[in-house]
N, CA and C of each residue as an Amber inpcrd file, in Angstrom:
protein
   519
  -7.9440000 -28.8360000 -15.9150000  -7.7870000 -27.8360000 -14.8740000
  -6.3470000 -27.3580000 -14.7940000  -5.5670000 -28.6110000 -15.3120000
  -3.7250000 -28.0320000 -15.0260000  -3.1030000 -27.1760000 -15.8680000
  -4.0070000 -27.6060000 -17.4060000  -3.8530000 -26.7010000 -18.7100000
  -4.2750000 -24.7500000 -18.3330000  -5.3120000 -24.7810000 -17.1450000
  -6.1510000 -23.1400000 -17.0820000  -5.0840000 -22.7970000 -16.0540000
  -5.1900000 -23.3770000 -15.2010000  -4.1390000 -22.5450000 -14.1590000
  -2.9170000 -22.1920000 -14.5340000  -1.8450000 -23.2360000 -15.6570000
  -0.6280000 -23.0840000 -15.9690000  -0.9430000 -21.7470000 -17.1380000
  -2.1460000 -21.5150000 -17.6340000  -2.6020000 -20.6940000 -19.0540000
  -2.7740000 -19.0650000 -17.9050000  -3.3610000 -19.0980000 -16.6380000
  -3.6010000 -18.4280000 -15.7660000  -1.9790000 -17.8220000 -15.0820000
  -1.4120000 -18.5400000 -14.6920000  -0.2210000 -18.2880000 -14.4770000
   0.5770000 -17.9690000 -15.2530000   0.7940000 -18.1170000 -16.8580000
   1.3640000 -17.7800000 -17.9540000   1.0230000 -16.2010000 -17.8980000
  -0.4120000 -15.9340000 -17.8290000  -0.8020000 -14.4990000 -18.1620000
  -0.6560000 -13.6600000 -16.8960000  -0.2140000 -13.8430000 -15.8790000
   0.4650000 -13.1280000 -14.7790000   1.8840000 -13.0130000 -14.7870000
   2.1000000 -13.9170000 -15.2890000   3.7730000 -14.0990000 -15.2460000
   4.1280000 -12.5650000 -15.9950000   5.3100000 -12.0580000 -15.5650000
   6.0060000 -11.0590000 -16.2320000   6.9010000 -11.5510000 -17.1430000
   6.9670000 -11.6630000 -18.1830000   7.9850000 -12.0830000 -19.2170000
   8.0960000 -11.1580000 -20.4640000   9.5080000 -11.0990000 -20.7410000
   9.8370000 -10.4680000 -22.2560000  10.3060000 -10.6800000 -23.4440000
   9.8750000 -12.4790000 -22.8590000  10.3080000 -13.0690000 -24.1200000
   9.8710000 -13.0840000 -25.3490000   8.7990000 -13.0130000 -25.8660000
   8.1270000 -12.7640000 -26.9620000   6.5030000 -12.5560000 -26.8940000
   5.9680000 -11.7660000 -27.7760000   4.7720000 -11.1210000 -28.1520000
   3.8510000 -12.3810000 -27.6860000   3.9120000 -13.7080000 -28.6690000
   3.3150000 -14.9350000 -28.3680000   2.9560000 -15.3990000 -26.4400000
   3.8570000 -14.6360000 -25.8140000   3.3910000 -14.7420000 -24.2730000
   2.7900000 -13.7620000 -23.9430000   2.8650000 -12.4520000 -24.4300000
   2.1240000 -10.9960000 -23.8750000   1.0610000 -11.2410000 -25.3490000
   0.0150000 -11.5420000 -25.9080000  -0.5870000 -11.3970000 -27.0150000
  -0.9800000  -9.7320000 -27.0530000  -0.7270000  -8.6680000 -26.1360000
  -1.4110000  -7.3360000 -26.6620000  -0.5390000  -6.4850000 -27.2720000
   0.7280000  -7.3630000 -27.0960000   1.7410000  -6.5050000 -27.5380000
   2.2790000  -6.9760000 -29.0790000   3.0000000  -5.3810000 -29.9970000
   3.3960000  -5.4320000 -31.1310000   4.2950000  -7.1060000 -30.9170000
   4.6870000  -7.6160000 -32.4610000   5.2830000  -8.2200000 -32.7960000
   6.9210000  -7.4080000 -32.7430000   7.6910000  -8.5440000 -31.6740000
   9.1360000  -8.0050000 -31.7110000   9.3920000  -6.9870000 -30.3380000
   8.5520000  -6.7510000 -30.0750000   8.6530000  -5.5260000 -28.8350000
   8.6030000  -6.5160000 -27.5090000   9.3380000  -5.7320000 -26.5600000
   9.6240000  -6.6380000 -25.5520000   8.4990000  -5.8800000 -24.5690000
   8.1380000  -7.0620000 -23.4470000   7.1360000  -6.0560000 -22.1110000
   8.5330000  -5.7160000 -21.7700000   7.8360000  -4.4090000 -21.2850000
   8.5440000  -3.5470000 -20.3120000   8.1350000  -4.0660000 -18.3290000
   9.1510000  -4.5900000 -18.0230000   8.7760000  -4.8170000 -16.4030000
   9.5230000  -3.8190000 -15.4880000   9.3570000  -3.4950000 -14.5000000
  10.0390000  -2.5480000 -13.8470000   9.5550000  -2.5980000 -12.6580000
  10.4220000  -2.3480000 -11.4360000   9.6390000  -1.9430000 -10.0360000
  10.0480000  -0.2730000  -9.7160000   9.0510000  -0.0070000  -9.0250000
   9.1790000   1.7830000  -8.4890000   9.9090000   1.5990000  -7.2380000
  10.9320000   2.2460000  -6.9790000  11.4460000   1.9990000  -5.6970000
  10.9440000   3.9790000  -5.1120000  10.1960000   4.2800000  -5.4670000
   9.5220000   5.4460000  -4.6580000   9.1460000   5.6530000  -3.6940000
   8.2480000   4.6370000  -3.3370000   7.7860000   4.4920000  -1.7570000
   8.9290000   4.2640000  -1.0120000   9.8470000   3.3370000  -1.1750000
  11.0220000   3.3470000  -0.6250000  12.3260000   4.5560000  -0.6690000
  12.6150000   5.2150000  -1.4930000  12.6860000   6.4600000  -1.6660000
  11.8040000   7.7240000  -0.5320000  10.8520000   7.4950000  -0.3380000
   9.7640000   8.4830000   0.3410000  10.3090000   8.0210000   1.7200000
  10.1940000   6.7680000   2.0830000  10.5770000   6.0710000   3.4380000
  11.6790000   6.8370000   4.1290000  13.3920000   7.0480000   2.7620000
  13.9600000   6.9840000   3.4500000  14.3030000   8.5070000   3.9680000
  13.6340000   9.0820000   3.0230000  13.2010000  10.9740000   3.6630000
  12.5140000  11.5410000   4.6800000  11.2720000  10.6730000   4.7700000
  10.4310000  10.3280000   5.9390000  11.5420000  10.4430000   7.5310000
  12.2660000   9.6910000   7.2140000  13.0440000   8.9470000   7.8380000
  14.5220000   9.5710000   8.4890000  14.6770000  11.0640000   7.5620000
  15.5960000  11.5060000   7.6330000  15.6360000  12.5730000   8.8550000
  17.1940000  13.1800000   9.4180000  17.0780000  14.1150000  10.5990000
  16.2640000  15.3270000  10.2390000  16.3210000  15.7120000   9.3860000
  15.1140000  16.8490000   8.9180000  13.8630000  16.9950000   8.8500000
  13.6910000  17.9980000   9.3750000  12.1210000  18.7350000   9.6270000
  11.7730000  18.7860000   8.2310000  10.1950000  18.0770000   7.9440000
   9.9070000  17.8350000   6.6950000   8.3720000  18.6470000   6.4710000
   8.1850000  19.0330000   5.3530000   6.9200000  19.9730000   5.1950000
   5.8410000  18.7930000   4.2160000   5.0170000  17.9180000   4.9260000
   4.3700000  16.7350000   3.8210000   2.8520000  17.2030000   3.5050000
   2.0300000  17.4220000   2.8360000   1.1290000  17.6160000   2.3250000
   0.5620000  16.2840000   1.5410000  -0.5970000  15.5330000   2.4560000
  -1.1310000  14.1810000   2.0380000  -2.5010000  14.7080000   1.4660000
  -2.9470000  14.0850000   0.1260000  -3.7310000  14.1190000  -0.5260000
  -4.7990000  12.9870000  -0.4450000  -5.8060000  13.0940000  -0.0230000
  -6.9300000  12.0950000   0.0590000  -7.5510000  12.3390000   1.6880000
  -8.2420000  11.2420000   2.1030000  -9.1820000  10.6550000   3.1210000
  -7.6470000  10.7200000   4.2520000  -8.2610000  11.8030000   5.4460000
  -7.4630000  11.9490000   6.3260000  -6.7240000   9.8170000   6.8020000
  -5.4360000  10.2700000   7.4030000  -4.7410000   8.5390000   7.0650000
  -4.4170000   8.7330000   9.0180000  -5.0100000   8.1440000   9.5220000
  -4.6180000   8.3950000  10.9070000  -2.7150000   7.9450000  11.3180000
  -2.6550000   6.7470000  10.4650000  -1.4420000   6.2870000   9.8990000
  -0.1410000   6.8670000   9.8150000  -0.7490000   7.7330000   8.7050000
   0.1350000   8.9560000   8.1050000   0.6150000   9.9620000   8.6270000
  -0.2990000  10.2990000   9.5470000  -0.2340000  11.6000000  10.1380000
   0.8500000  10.9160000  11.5660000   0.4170000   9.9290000  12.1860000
   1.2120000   9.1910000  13.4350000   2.7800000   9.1870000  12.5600000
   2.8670000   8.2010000  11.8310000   4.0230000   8.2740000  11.0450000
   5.1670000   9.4940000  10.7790000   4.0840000  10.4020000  10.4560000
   5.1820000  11.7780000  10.3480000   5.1750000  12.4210000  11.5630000
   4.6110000  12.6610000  12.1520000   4.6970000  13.2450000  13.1680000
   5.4230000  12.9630000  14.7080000   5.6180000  11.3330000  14.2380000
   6.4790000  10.9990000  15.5800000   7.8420000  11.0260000  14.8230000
   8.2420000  11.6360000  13.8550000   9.3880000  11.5770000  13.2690000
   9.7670000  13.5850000  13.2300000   8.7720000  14.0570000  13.7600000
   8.9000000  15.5020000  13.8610000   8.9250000  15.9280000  12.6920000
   7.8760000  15.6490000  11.7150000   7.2910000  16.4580000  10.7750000
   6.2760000  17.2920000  10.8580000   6.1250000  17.7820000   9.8860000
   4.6050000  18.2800000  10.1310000   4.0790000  18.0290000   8.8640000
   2.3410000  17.8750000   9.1010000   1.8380000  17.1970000   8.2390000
   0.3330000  17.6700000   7.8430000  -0.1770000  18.0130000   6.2740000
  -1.3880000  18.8990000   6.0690000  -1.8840000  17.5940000   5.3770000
  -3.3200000  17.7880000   5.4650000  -4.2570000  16.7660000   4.4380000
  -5.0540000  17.3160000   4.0080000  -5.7900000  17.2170000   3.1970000
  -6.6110000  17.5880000   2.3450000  -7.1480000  16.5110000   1.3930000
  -8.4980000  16.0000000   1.8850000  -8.9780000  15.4970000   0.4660000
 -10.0820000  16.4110000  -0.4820000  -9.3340000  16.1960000  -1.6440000
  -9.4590000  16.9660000  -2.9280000 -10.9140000  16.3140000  -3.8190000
 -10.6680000  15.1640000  -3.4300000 -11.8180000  13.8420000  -3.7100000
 -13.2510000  14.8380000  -3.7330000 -13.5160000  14.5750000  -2.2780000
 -14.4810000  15.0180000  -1.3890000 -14.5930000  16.2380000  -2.2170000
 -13.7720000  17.2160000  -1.9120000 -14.1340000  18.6290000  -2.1750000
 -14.5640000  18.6970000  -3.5650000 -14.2030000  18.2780000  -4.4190000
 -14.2220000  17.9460000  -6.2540000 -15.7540000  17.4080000  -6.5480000
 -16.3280000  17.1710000  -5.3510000 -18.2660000  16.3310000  -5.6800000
 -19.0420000  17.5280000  -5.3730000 -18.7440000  18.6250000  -4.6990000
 -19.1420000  19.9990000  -4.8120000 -20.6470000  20.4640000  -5.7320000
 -21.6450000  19.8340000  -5.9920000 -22.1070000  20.5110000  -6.9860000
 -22.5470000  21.4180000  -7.2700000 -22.0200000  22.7400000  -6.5050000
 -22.1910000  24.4200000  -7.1890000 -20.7870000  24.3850000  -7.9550000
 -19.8740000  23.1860000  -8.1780000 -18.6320000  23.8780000  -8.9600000
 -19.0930000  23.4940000 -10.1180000 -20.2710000  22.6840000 -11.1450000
 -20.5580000  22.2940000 -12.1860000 -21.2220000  23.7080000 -13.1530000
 -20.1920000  23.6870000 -13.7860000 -20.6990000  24.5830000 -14.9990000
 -20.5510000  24.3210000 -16.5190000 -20.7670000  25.2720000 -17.4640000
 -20.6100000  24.9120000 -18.6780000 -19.0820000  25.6150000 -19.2160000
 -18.6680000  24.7460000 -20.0050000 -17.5310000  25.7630000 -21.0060000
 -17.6520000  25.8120000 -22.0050000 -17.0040000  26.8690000 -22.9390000
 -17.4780000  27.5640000 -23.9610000 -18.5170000  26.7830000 -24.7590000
 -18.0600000  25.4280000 -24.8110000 -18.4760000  24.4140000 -25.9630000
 -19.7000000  23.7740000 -25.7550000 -20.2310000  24.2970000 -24.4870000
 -21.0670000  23.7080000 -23.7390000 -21.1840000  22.6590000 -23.5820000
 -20.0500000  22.1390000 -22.9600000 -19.5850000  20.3640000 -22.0880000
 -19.9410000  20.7520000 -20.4240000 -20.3960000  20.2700000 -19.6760000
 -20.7020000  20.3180000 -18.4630000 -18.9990000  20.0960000 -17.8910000
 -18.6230000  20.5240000 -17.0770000 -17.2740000  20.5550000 -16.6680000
 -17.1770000  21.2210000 -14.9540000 -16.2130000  20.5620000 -14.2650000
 -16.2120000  21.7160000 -12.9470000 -15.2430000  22.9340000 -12.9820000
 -15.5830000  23.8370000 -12.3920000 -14.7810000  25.3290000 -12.2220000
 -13.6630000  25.0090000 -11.7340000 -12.6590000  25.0300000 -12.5160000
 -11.5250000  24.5770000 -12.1320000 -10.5500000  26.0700000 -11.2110000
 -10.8100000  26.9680000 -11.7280000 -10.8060000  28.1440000 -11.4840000
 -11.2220000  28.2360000  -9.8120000 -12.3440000  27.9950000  -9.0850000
 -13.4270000  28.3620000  -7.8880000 -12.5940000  27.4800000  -7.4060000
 -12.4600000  26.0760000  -7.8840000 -11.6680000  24.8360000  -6.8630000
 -10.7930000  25.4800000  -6.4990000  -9.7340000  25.7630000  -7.3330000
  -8.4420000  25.7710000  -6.8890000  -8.7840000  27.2030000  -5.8740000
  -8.9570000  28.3800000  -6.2630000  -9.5820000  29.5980000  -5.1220000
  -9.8660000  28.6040000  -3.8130000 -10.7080000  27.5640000  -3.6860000
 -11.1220000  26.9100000  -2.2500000 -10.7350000  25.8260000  -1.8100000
  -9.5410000  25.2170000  -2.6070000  -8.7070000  24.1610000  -2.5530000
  -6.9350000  24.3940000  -2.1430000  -6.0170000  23.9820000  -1.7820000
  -4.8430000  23.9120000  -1.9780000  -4.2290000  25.2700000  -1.4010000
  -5.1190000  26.1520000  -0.9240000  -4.7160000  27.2090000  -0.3440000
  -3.4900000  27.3480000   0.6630000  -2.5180000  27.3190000  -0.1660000
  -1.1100000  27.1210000   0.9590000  -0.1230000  27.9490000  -0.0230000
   0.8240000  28.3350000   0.9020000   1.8010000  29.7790000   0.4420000
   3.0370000  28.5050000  -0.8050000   3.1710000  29.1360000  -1.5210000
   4.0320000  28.7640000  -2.3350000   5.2770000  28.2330000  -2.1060000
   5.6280000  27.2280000  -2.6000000   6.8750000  26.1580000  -2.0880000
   7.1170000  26.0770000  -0.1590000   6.0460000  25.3220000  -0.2810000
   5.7250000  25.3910000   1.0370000   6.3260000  23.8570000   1.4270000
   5.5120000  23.1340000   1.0610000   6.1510000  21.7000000   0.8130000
   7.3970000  20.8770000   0.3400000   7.6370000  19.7960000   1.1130000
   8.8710000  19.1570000   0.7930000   8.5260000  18.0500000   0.0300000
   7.1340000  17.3140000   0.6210000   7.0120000  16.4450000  -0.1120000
   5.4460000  16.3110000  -0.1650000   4.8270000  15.9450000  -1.4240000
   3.2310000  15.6860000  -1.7720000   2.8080000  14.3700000  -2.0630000
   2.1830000  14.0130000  -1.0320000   1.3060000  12.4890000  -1.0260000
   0.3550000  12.5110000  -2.4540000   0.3410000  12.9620000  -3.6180000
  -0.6320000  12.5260000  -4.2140000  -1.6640000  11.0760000  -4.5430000
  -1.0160000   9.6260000  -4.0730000  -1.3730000   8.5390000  -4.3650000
  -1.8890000   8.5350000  -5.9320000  -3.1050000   8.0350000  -5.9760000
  -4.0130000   7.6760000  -7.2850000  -5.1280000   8.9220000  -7.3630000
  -5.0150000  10.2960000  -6.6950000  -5.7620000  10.6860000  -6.8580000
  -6.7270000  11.5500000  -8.6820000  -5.2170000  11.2070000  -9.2870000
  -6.1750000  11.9550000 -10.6100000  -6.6020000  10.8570000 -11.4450000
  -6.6210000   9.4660000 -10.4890000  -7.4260000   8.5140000 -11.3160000
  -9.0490000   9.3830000 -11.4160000  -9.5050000   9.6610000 -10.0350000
 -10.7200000   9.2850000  -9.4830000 -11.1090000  11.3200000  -9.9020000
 -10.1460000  12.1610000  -9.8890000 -10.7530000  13.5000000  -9.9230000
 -11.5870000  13.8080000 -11.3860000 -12.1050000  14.6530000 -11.5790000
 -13.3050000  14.8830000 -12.5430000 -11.7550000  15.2950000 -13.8060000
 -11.6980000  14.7460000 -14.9340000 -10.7540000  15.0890000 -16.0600000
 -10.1100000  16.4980000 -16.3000000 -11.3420000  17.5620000 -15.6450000
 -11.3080000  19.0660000 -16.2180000 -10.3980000  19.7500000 -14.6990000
 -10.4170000  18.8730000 -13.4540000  -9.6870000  19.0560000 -12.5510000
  -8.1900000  18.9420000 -12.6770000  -7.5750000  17.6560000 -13.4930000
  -6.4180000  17.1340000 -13.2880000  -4.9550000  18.1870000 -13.3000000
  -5.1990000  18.4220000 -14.5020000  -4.3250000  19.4340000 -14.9850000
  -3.6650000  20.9930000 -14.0910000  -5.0830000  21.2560000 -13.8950000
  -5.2400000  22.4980000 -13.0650000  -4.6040000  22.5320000 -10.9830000
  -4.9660000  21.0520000 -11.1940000  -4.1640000  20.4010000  -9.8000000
  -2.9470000  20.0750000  -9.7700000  -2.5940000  19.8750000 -10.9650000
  -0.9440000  18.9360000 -10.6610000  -0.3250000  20.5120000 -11.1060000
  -0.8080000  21.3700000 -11.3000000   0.2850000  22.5920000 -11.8690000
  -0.0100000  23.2640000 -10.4990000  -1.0760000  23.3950000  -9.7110000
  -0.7210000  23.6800000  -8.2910000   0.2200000  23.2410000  -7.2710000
   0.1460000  21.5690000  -7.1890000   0.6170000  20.6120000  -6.6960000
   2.1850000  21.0550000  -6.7090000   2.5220000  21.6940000  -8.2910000
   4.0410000  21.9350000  -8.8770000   4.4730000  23.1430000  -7.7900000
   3.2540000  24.0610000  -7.7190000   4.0080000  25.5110000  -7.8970000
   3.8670000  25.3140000  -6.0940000   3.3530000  24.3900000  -4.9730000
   3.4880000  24.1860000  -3.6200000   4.8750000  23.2520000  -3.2670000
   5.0760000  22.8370000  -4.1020000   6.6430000  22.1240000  -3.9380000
   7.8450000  22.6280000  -3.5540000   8.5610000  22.6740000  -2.7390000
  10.2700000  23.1120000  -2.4750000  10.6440000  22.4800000  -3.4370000
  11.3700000  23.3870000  -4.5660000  12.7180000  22.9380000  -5.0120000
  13.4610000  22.0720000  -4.6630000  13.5220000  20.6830000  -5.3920000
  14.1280000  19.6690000  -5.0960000  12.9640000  18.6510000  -4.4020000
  11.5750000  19.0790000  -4.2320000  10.6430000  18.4740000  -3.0560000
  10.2230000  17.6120000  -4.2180000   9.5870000  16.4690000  -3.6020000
   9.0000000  15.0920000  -4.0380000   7.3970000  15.2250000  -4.3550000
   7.1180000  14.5730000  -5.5330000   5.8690000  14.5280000  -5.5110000
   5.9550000  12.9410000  -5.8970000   4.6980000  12.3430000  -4.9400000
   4.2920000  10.8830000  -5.2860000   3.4980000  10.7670000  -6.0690000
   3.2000000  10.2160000  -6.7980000   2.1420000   9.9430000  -7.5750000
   2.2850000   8.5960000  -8.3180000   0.3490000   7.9160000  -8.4090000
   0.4510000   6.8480000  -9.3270000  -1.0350000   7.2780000 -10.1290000
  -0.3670000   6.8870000 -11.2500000  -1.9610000   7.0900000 -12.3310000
  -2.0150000   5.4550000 -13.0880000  -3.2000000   4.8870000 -13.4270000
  -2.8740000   3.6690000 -14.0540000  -2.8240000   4.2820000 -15.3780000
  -2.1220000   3.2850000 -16.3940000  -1.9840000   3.4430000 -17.6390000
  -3.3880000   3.6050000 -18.6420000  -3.1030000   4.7480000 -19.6780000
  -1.7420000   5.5060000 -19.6300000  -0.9890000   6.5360000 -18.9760000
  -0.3170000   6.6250000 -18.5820000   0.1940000   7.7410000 -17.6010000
   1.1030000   8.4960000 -18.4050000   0.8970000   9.8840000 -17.9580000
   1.9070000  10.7450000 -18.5610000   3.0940000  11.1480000 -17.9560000
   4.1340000  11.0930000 -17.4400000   4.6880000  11.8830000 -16.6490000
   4.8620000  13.4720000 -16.9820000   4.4330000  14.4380000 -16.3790000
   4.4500000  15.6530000 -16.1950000   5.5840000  16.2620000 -15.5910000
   6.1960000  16.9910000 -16.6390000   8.1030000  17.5500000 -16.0630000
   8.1040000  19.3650000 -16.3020000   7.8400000  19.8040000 -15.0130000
   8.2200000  21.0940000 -14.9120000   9.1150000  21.0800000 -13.9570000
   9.4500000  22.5550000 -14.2960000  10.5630000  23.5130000 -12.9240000
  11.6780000  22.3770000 -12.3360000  11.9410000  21.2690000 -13.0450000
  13.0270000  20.0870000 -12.7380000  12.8950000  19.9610000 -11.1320000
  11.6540000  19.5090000 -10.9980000  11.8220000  19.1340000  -9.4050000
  11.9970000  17.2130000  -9.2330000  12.2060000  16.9080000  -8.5110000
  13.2320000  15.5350000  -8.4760000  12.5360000  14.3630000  -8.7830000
  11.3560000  14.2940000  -8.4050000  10.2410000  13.2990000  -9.2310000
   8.9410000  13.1880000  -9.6060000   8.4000000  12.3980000 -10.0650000
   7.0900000  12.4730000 -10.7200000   6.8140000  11.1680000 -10.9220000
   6.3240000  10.0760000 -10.0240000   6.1330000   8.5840000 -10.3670000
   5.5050000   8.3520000 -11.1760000   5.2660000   8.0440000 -11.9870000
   3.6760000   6.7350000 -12.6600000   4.3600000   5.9250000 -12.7610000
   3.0760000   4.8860000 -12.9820000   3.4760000   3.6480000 -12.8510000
   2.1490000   2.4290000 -13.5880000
């Protein structure tokens, strides 16, 4: 039993000492460990004397909304989730792959004036959105941003980070 747990704890452990402790990794390559200090980052903007423009993505956060708002923000939600199960948006494309109208979404989605936002709650949402959505969202997501405005985001691996118009971040993780 002392051999599984210490074998159990070995394979949680973060280490970069060699391949022989990470077995998925190349020979010679080190894990990469890292922490996101983003949320903490987000906190301390949250947090700041300025009137903030936040746009939260997902399942209204009663939380979220208390949070910003006793800090004199103002604060939009929208879950994209929900709206994305739609099934009049299912159609075909050229190739005839069943796919959603990425086109109709965005027309009945995200409807907000351009660089409107300071900062965008995305969380994990393009884990869970339909594949033919993702793309077409995060280039909205871009073009609702203030210059210099924050976008959160986590995708599990692999994650891409996505770098337009040099706005100040883009998490994965």
């Amino acid at each position: 039993m002392a051999s599984a747990t210490h074998s159990l704890m070995k394979f949680f452990r973060s280490s970069s000492d060699s391949s022989a402790q990470n077995p998925g990794s190349a020979p010679g390559s080190k894990r990469l460990t890292r922490r996101s200090s983003s949320l903490a980052q987000l906190v301390k903007e949250l947090d700041s004397k300025e009137t903030l423009c936040v746009l939260d993505l997902g399942s209204t956060s009663p939380a979220n909304i208390r949070y910003c708002t006793e800090r004199g923000h103002k604060i939009y939600s929208d879950d994209l989730l929900v709206s994305s199960t739609d099934p009049s948006l299912i159609i075909k494309d050229e190739a005839g792959k069943t796919v959603l109208d990425s086109k109709r979404f965005l027309e009945e989605n995200l409807v907000f004036p351009a660089t409107q936002f300071d900062i965008v709650l995305c969380w994990n949402l393009a884990d869970y959105l339909d594949e033919s959505l993702v793309k077409p969202v995060v280039g909205r997501l871009w073009s609702l941003l203030k210059p210099g405005g924050s976008l959160l985001a986590d995708r599990t691996p692999p994650a891409t980070a996505i770098t337009l118009r040099g706005l100040t971040r883009w998490r994965c993780s």
